[in-house]
Short mmCIF file of C-alpha atoms in Angstrom, two decimals:
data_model
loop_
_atom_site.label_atom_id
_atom_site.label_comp_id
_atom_site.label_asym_id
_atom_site.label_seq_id
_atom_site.Cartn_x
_atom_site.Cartn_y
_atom_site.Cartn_z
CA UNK A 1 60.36 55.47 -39.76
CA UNK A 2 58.60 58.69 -39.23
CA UNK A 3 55.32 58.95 -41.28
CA UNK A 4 54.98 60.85 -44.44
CA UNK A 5 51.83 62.76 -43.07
CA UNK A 6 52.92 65.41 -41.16
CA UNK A 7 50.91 67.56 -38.67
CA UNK A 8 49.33 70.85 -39.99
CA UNK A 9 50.08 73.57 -38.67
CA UNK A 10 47.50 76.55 -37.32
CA UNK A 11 48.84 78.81 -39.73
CA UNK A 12 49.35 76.41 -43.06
CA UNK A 13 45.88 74.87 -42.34
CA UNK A 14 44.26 78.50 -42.69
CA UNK A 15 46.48 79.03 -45.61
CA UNK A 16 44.63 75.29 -47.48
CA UNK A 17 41.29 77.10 -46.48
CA UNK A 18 41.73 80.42 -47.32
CA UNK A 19 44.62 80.49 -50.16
CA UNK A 20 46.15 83.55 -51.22
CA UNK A 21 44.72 85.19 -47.93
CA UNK A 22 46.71 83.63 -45.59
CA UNK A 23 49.53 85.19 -45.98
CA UNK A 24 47.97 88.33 -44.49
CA UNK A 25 46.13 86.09 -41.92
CA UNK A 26 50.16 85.43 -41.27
CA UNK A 27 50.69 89.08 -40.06
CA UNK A 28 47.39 89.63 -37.93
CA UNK A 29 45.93 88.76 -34.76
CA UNK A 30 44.62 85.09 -34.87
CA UNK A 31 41.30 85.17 -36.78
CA UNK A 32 38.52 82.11 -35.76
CA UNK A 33 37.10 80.05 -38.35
CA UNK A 34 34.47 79.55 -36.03
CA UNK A 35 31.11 80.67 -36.86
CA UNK A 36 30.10 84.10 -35.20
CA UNK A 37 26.75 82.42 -33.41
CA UNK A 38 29.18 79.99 -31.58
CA UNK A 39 32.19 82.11 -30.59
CA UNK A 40 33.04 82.39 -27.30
CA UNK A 41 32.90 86.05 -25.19
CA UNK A 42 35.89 87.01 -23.72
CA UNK A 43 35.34 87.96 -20.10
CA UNK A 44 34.97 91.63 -19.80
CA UNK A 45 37.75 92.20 -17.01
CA UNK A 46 40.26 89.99 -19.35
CA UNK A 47 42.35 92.01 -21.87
CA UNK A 48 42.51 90.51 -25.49
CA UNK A 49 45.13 87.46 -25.91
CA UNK A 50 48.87 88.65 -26.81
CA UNK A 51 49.11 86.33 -30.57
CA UNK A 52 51.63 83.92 -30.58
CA UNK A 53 55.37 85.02 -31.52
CA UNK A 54 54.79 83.49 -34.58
CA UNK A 55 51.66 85.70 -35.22
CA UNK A 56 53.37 88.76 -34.06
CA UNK A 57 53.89 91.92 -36.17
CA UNK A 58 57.81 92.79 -36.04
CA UNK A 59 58.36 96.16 -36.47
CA UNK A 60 62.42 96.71 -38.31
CA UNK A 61 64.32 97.97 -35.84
CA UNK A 62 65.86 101.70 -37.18
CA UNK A 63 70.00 101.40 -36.76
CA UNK A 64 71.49 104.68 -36.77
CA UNK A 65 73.99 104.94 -39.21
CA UNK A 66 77.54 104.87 -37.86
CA UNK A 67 79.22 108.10 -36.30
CA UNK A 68 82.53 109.49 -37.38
CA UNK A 69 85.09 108.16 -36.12
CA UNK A 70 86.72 110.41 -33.17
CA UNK A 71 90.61 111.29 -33.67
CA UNK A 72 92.16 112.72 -30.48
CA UNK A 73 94.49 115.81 -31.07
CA UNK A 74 97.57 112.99 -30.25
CA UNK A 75 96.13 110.43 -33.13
CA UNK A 76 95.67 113.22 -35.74
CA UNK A 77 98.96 114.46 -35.47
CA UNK A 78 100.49 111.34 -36.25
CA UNK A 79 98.61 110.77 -39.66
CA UNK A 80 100.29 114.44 -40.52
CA UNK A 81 103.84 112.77 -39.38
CA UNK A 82 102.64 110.00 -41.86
CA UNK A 83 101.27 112.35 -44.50
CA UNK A 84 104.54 114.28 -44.87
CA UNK A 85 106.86 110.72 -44.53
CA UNK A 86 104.75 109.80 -47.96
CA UNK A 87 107.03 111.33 -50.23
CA UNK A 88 109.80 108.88 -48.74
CA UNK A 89 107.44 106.35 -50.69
CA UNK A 90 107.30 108.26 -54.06
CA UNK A 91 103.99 109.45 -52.70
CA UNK A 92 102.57 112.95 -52.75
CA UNK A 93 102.20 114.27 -49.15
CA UNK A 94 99.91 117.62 -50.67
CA UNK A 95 97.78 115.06 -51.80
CA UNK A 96 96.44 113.87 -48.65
CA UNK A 97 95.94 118.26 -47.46
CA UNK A 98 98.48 118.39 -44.61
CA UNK A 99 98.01 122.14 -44.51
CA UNK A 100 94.05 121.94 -44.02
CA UNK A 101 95.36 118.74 -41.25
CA UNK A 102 97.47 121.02 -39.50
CA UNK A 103 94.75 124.15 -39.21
CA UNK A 104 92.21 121.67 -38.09
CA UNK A 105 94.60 119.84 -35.43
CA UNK A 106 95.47 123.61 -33.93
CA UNK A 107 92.10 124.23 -33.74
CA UNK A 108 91.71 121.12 -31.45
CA UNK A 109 88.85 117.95 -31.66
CA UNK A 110 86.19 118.26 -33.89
CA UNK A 111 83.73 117.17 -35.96
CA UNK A 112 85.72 118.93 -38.63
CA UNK A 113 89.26 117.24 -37.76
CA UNK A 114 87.31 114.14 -37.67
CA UNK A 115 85.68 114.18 -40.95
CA UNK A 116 88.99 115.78 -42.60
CA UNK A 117 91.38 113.48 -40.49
CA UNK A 118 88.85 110.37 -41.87
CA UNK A 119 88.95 110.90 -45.16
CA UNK A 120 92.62 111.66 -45.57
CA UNK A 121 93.47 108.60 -43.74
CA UNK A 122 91.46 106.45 -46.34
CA UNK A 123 93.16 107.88 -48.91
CA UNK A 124 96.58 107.44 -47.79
CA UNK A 125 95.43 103.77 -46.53
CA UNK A 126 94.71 102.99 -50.47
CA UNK A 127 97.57 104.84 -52.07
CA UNK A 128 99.94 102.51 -49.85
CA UNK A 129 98.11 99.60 -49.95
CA UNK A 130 97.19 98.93 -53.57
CA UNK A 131 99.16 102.21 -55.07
CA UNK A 132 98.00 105.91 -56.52
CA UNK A 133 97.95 105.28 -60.10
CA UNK A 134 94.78 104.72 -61.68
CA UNK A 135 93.68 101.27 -63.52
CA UNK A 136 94.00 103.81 -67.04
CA UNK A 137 97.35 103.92 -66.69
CA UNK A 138 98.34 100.22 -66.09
CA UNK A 139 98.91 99.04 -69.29
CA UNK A 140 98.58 95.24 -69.21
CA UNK A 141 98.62 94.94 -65.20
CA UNK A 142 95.99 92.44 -64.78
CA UNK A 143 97.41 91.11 -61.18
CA UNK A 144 94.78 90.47 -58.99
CA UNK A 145 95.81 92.48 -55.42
CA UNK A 146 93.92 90.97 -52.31
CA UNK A 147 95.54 93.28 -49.83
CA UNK A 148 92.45 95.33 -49.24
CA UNK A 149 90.62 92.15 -48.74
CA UNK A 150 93.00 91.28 -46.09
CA UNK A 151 93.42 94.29 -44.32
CA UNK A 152 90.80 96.86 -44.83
CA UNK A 153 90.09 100.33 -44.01
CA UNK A 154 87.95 100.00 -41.34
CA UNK A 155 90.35 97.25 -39.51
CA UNK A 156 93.05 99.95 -40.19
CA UNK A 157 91.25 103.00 -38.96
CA UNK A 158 90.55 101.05 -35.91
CA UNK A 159 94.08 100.32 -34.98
CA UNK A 160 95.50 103.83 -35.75
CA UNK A 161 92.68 105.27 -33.47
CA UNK A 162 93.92 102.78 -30.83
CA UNK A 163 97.36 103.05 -31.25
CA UNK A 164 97.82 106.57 -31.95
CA UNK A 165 100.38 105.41 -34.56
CA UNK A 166 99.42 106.12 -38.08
CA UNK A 167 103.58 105.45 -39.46
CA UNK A 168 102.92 101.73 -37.75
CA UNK A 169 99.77 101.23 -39.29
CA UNK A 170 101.05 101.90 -42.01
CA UNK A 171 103.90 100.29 -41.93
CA UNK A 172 101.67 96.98 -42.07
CA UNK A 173 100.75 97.56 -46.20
CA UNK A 174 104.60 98.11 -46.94
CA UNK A 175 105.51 95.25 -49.63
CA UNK A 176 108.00 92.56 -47.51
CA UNK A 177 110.43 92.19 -50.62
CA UNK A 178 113.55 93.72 -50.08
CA UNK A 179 113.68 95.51 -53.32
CA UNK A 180 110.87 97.81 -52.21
CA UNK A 181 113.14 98.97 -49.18
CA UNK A 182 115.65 99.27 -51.94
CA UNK A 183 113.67 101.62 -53.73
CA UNK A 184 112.77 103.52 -50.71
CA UNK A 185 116.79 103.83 -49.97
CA UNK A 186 117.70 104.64 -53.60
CA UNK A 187 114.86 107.37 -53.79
CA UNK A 188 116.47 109.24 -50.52
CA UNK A 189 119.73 109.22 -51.77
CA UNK A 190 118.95 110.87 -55.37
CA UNK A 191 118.98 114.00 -55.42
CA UNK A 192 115.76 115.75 -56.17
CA UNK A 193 117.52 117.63 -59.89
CA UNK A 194 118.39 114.03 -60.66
CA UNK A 195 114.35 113.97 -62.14
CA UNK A 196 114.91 111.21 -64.46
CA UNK A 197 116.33 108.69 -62.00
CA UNK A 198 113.80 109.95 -59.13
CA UNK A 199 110.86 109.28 -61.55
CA UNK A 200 112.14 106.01 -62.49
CA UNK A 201 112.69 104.46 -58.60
CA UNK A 202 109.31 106.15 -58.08
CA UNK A 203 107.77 104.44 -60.86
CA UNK A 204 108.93 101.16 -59.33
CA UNK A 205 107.99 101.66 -55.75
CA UNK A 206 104.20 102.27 -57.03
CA UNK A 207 104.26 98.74 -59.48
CA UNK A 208 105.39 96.85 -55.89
CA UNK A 209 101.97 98.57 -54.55
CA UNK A 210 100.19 97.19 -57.39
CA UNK A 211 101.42 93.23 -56.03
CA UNK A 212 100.28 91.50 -53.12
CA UNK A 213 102.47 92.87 -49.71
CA UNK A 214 103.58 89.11 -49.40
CA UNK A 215 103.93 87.41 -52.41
CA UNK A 216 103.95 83.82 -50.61
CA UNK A 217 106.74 81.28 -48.89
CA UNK A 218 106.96 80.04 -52.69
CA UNK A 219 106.86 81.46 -55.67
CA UNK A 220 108.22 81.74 -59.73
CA UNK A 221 108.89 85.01 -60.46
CA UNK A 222 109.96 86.43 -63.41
CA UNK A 223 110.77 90.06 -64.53
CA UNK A 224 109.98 90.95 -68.21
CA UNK A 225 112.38 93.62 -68.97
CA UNK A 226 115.29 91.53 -67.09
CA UNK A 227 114.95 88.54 -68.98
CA UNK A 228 114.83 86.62 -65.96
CA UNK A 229 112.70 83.61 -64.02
CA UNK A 230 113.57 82.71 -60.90
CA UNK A 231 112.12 80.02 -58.54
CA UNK A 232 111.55 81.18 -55.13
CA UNK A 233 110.94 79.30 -51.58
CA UNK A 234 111.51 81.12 -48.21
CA UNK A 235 112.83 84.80 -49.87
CA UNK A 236 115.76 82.60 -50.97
CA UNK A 237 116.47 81.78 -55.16
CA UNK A 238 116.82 78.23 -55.34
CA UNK A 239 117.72 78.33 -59.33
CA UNK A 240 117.45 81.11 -62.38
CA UNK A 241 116.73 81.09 -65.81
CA UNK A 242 117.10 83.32 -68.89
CA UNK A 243 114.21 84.24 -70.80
CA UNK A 244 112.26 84.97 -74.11
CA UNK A 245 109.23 87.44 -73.63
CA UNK A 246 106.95 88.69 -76.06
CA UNK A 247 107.44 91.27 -79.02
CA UNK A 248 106.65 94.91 -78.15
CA UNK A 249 103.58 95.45 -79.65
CA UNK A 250 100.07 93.39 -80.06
CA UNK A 251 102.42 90.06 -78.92
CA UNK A 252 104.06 92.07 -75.78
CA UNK A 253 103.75 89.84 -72.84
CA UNK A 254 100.95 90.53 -70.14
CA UNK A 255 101.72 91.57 -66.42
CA UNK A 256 99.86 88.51 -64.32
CA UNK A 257 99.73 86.41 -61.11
CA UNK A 258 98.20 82.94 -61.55
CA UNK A 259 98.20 79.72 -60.05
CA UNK A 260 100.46 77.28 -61.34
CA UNK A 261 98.36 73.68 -60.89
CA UNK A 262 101.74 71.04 -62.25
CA UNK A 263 103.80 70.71 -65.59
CA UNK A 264 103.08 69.10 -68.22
CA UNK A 265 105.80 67.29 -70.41
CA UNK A 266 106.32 66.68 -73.99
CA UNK A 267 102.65 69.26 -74.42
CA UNK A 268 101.05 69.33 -77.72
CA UNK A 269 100.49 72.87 -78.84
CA UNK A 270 97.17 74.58 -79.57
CA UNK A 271 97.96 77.22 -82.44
CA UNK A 272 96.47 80.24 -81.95
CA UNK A 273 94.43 81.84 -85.10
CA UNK A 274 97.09 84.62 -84.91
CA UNK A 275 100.36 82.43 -85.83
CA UNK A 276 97.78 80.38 -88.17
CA UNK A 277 96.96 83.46 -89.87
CA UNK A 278 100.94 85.06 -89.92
CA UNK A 279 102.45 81.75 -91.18
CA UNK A 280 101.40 78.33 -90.11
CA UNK A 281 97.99 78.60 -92.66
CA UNK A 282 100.05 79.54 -95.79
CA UNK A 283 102.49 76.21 -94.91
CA UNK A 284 99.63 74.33 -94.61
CA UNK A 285 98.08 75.45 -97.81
CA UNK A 286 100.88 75.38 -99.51
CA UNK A 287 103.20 72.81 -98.26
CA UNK A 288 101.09 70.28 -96.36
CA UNK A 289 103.72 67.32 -96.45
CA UNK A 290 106.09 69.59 -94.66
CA UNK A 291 103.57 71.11 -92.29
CA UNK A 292 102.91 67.10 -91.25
CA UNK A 293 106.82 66.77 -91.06
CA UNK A 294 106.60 69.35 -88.68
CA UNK A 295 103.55 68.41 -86.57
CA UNK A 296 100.97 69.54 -87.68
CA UNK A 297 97.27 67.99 -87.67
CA UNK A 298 94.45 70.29 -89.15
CA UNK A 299 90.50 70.50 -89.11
CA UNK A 300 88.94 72.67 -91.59
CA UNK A 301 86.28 75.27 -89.76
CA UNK A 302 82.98 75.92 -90.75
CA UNK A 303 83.89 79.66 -91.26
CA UNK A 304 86.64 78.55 -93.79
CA UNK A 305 89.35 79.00 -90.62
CA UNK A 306 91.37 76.00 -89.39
CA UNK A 307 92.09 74.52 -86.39
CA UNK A 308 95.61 73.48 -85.67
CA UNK A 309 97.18 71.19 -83.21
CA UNK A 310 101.49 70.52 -82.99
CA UNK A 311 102.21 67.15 -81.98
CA UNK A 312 104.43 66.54 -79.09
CA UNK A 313 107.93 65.72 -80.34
CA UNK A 314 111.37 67.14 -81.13
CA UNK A 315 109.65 70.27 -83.19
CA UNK A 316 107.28 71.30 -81.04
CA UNK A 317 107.48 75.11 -80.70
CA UNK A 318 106.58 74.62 -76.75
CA UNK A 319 109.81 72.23 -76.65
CA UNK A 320 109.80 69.74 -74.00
CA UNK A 321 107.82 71.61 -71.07
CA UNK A 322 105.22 73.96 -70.10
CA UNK A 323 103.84 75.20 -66.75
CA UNK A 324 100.16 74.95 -66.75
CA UNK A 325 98.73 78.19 -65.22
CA UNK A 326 95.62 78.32 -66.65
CA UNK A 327 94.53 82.17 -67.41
CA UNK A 328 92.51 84.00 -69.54
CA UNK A 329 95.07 85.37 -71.37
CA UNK A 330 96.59 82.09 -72.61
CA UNK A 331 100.05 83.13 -71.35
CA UNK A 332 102.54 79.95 -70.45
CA UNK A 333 106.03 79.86 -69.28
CA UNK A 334 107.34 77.21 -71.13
CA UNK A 335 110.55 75.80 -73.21
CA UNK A 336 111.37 75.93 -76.71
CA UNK A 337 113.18 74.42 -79.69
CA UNK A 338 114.77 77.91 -80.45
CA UNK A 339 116.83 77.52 -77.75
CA UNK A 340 119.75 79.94 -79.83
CA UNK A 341 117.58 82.88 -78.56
CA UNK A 342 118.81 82.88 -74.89
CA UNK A 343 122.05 84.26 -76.12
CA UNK A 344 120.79 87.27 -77.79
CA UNK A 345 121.07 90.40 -74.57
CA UNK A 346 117.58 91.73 -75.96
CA UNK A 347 115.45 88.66 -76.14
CA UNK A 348 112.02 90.27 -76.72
CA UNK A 349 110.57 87.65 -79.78
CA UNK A 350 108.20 85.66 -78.38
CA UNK A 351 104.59 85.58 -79.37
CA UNK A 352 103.46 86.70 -75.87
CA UNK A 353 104.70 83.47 -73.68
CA UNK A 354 107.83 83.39 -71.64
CA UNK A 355 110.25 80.74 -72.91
CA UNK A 356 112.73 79.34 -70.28
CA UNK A 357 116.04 78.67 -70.62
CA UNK A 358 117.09 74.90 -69.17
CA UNK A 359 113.60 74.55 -68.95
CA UNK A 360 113.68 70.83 -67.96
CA UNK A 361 115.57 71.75 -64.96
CA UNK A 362 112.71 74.03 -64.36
CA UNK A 363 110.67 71.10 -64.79
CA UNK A 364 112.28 68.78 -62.27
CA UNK A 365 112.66 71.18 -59.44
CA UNK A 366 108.91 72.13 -59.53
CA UNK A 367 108.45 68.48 -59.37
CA UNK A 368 110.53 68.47 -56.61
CA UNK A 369 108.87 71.11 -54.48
CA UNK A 370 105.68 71.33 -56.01
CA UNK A 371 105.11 67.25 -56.60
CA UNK A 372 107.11 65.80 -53.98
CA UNK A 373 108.57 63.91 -57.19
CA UNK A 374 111.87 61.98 -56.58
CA UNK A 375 114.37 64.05 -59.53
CA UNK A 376 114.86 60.42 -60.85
CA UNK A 377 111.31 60.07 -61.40
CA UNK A 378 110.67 63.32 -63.11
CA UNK A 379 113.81 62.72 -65.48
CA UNK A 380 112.74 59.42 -66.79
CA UNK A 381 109.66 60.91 -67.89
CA UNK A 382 111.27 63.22 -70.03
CA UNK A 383 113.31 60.03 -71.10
CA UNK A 384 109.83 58.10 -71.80
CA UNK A 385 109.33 60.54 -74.50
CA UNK A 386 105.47 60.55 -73.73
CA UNK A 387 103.01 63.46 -73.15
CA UNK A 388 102.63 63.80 -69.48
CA UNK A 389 100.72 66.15 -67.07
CA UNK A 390 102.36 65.96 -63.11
CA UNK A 391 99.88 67.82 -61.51
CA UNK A 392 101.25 69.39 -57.97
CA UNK A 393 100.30 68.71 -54.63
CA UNK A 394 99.99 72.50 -53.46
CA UNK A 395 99.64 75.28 -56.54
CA UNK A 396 102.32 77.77 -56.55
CA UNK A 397 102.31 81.54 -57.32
CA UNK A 398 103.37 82.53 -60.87
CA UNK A 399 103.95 86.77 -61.19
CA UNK A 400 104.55 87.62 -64.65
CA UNK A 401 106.15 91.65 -63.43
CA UNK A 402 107.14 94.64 -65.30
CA UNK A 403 110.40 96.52 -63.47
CA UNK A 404 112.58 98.53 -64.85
CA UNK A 405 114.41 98.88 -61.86
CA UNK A 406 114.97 95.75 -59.76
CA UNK A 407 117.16 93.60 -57.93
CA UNK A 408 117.98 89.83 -58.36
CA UNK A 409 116.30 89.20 -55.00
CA UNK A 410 119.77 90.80 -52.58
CA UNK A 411 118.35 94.55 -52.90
CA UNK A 412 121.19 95.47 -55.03
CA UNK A 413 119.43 97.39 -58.09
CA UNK A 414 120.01 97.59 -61.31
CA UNK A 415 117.95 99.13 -64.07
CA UNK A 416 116.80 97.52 -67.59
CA UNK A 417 115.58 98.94 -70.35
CA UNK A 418 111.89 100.05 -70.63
CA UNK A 419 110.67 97.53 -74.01
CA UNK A 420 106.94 98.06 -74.00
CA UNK A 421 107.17 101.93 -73.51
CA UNK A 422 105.34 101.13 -70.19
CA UNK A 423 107.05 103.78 -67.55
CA UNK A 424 106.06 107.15 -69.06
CA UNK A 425 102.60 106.65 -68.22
CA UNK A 426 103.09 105.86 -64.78
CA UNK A 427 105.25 108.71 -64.47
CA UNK A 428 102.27 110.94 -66.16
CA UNK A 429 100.07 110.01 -63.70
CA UNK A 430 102.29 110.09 -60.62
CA UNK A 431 102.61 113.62 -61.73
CA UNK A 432 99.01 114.37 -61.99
CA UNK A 433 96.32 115.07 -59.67
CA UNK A 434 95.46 112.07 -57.68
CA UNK A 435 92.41 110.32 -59.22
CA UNK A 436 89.52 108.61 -56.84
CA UNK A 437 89.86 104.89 -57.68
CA UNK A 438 86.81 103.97 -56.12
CA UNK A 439 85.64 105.60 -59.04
CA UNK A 440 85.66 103.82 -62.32
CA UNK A 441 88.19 104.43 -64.82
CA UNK A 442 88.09 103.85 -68.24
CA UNK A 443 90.93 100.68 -69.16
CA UNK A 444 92.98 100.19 -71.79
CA UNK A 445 91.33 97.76 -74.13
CA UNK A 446 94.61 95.08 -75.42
CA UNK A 447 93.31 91.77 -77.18
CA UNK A 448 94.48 88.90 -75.13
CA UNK A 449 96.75 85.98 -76.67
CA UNK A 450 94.16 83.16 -78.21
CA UNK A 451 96.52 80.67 -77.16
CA UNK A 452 100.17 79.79 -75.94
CA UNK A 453 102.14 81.49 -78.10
CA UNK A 454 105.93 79.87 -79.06
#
């Protein structure tokens, strides 16, 4: 065992003598402690003693700050072919100046095409990679993008440089589901009178910009407007669902992508203070035996509020699953006891969740995948009645979208009907100037769900 007195070094045994001066002693030639009458002369033909490293002065060491990047005449001229392709994307091409590109590409290599041909690039770069409209005119797109995490700028700009290919480059940020290629064919076959159409495949193309290019081997996806969830492995639909989504208004439902962690069945539900306040408070004051028929258990606040719990059963609004995505927006995808609903063709009447339809089925193939559960296994505990989380082995993708033009996964489009009023201001600001998002922009402020709504 090594001792608990350690050696003291040169420097911290100056620092016990000398205290708050040793720390300049630290930065200095080596100072004696001798007295003067006994220190030794150095020998005149000697030069002083270099300090030790430790002792040493370091001096920073000035970078210069990196150059413009150099575009050859041959690598500029392909970021114009890739300027004026942009429109095939619903993108702008005078956006990204290919006039100003062109003089400075005649005029041949300079620090002016490089600058020019730079910043250009980075602009196109974002507009494909995480889309042109600003965060102002996303209204309830909180979908986390990580493309420019995974393939940045710089990375970019290096390769295009290289390559001398600006179209493959790019081609790298194009989203890999087939209904963006969709898109791109349905916007080069309408005609460019046909405004209202154009705007509306164009307004689609830029919400695929807003996802991640992959979305993932796995996935649930589910499109608001359609009325749809769909379960997702290997770009293949392995089973679909009808839906309930959220009232237009304060309950419409959020655009998201979280992490699904497992299912829980037979859940309790948390009441938010929003339903308490519409409806379930007045039963409870009112009627408490048949708010306890139904469920119910209450705590009184301090406030004068209440706190309300449903009991897992028969009547519980969340029926007999939910998918637990945890978010801060308390949104769940989950079943009901309403089940009527799925028959209605506009099924926007939900609280803010999405309700599935056959949502044990649901249940039992995430099991499957997700769990490695045996369907057996996953059936008789829906038969045992009992409130049970199955937490899953890997977490799976959950995008709550908003398309008003989409496919059912085979690229064959079809358009539904805008219900939150949620196109026009993408189409305002496709229209616009093109906005700077590394610049802050002001965001829509929409109160979040308190809880899962039924």
């Amino acid at each position: 065992m090594m001792s608990n007195v350690s050696l003291i070094s040169t420097r911290a045994f100056a620092a016990l003598l000398l205290g708050s001066a040793a720390p300049a002693l630290a930065q200095s030639a080596p100072v004696s402690i001798l007295p003067p009458a006994i220190q030794p002369a150095p020998p005149a033909s000697v030069l002083p003693p270099v300090p030790p490293v430790d002792q040493q002065i370091v001096r920073p060491v000035v970078v210069p700050t990196n150059p413009v990047p150099v575009w050859s005449v041959a690598a500029a001229q392909s970021l114009l072919v890739a300027i004026r392709a942009s429109d095939s994307h619903g993108l702008k091409p005078v956006d990204y100046q290919p006039e100003a590109l062109a003089a400075a590409i005649a005029a041949g290599e300079s620090d002016s095409l490089n600058t020019l041909a730079t910043t250009v690039f980075g602009q196109l770069v974002s507009d494909h990679r995480e889309g042109r409209t600003p965060s102002s005119a996303r209204v309830q797109w909180f979908v986390r993008d990580p493309d420019a995490q995974a393939m940045p700028t710089a990375s970019l700009l290096t390769q295009a440089l290289a390559s001398k290919d600006v179209p493959a480059t790019l081609k790298q940020l194009e989203p890999t589901h087939p209904d963006y290629a969709a898109l791109k064919a349905a916007l080069a076959a309408t005609p460019v009178t046909n405004a209202a159409r154009r705007n509306l495949i164009m307004t689609n193309l830029e919400r695929w910009r807003w996802l991640p290019a992959d979305l993932g081997l796995r996935y649930v996806w589910t499109n608001v407007p359609e009325y749809q969830l769909r379960v997702i492995a290997r770009g293949k639909t392995v089973s679909h669902y009808r839906t309930v989504v959220g009232k237009p208004g304060k309950t419409a439902t959020p655009q998201l992508a979280e992490m699904a962690t497992g299912i829980v069945i037979h859940p309790t539900w948390t009441v938010p203070q929003s339903i308490i306040r519409e409806s379930v408070g007045a039963l409870i004051r009112n009627s408490p035996g048949a708010a306890k028929a139904r469920g119910y258990t209450w705590t009184n606040l301090a406030g004068g509020g209440l706190s309300v719990v449903q009991k897992f059963g028969a009547g519980n609004s969340l029926g007999m699953m939910k998918i637990d995505m945890p978010n801060a927006h308390a949104i769940f995808v989950h079943d009901t006891n309403a089940r009527g609903l799925f028959a209605r063709p506009v099924r926007a009447l939900s609280h803010g969740c999405i309700r599935s339809d056959r949502a044990v089925e649901l249940a039992i193939v995430l099991a499957i995948m997700q769990a490695g559960m045996p369907s057996e296994e996953a059936a008789d505990l829906f038969k045992a009645g009992e409130n049970t989380k199955v937490p899953f082995t890997d977490k799976i993708p959950v995008y709550v979208n908003y398309f008003t033009m989409a496919s059912a996964g085979d690229g064959k489009l079809a358009t539904f009907a805008d219900i939150y009023g949620r196109d026009q201001a993408v189409v305002a600001s496709l229209a616009a100037a093109r906005v700077d998002k590394s610049v802050p922009q002001p965001v829509k402020e929409i109160k979040a769900i308190e809880a899962p709504g039924a």
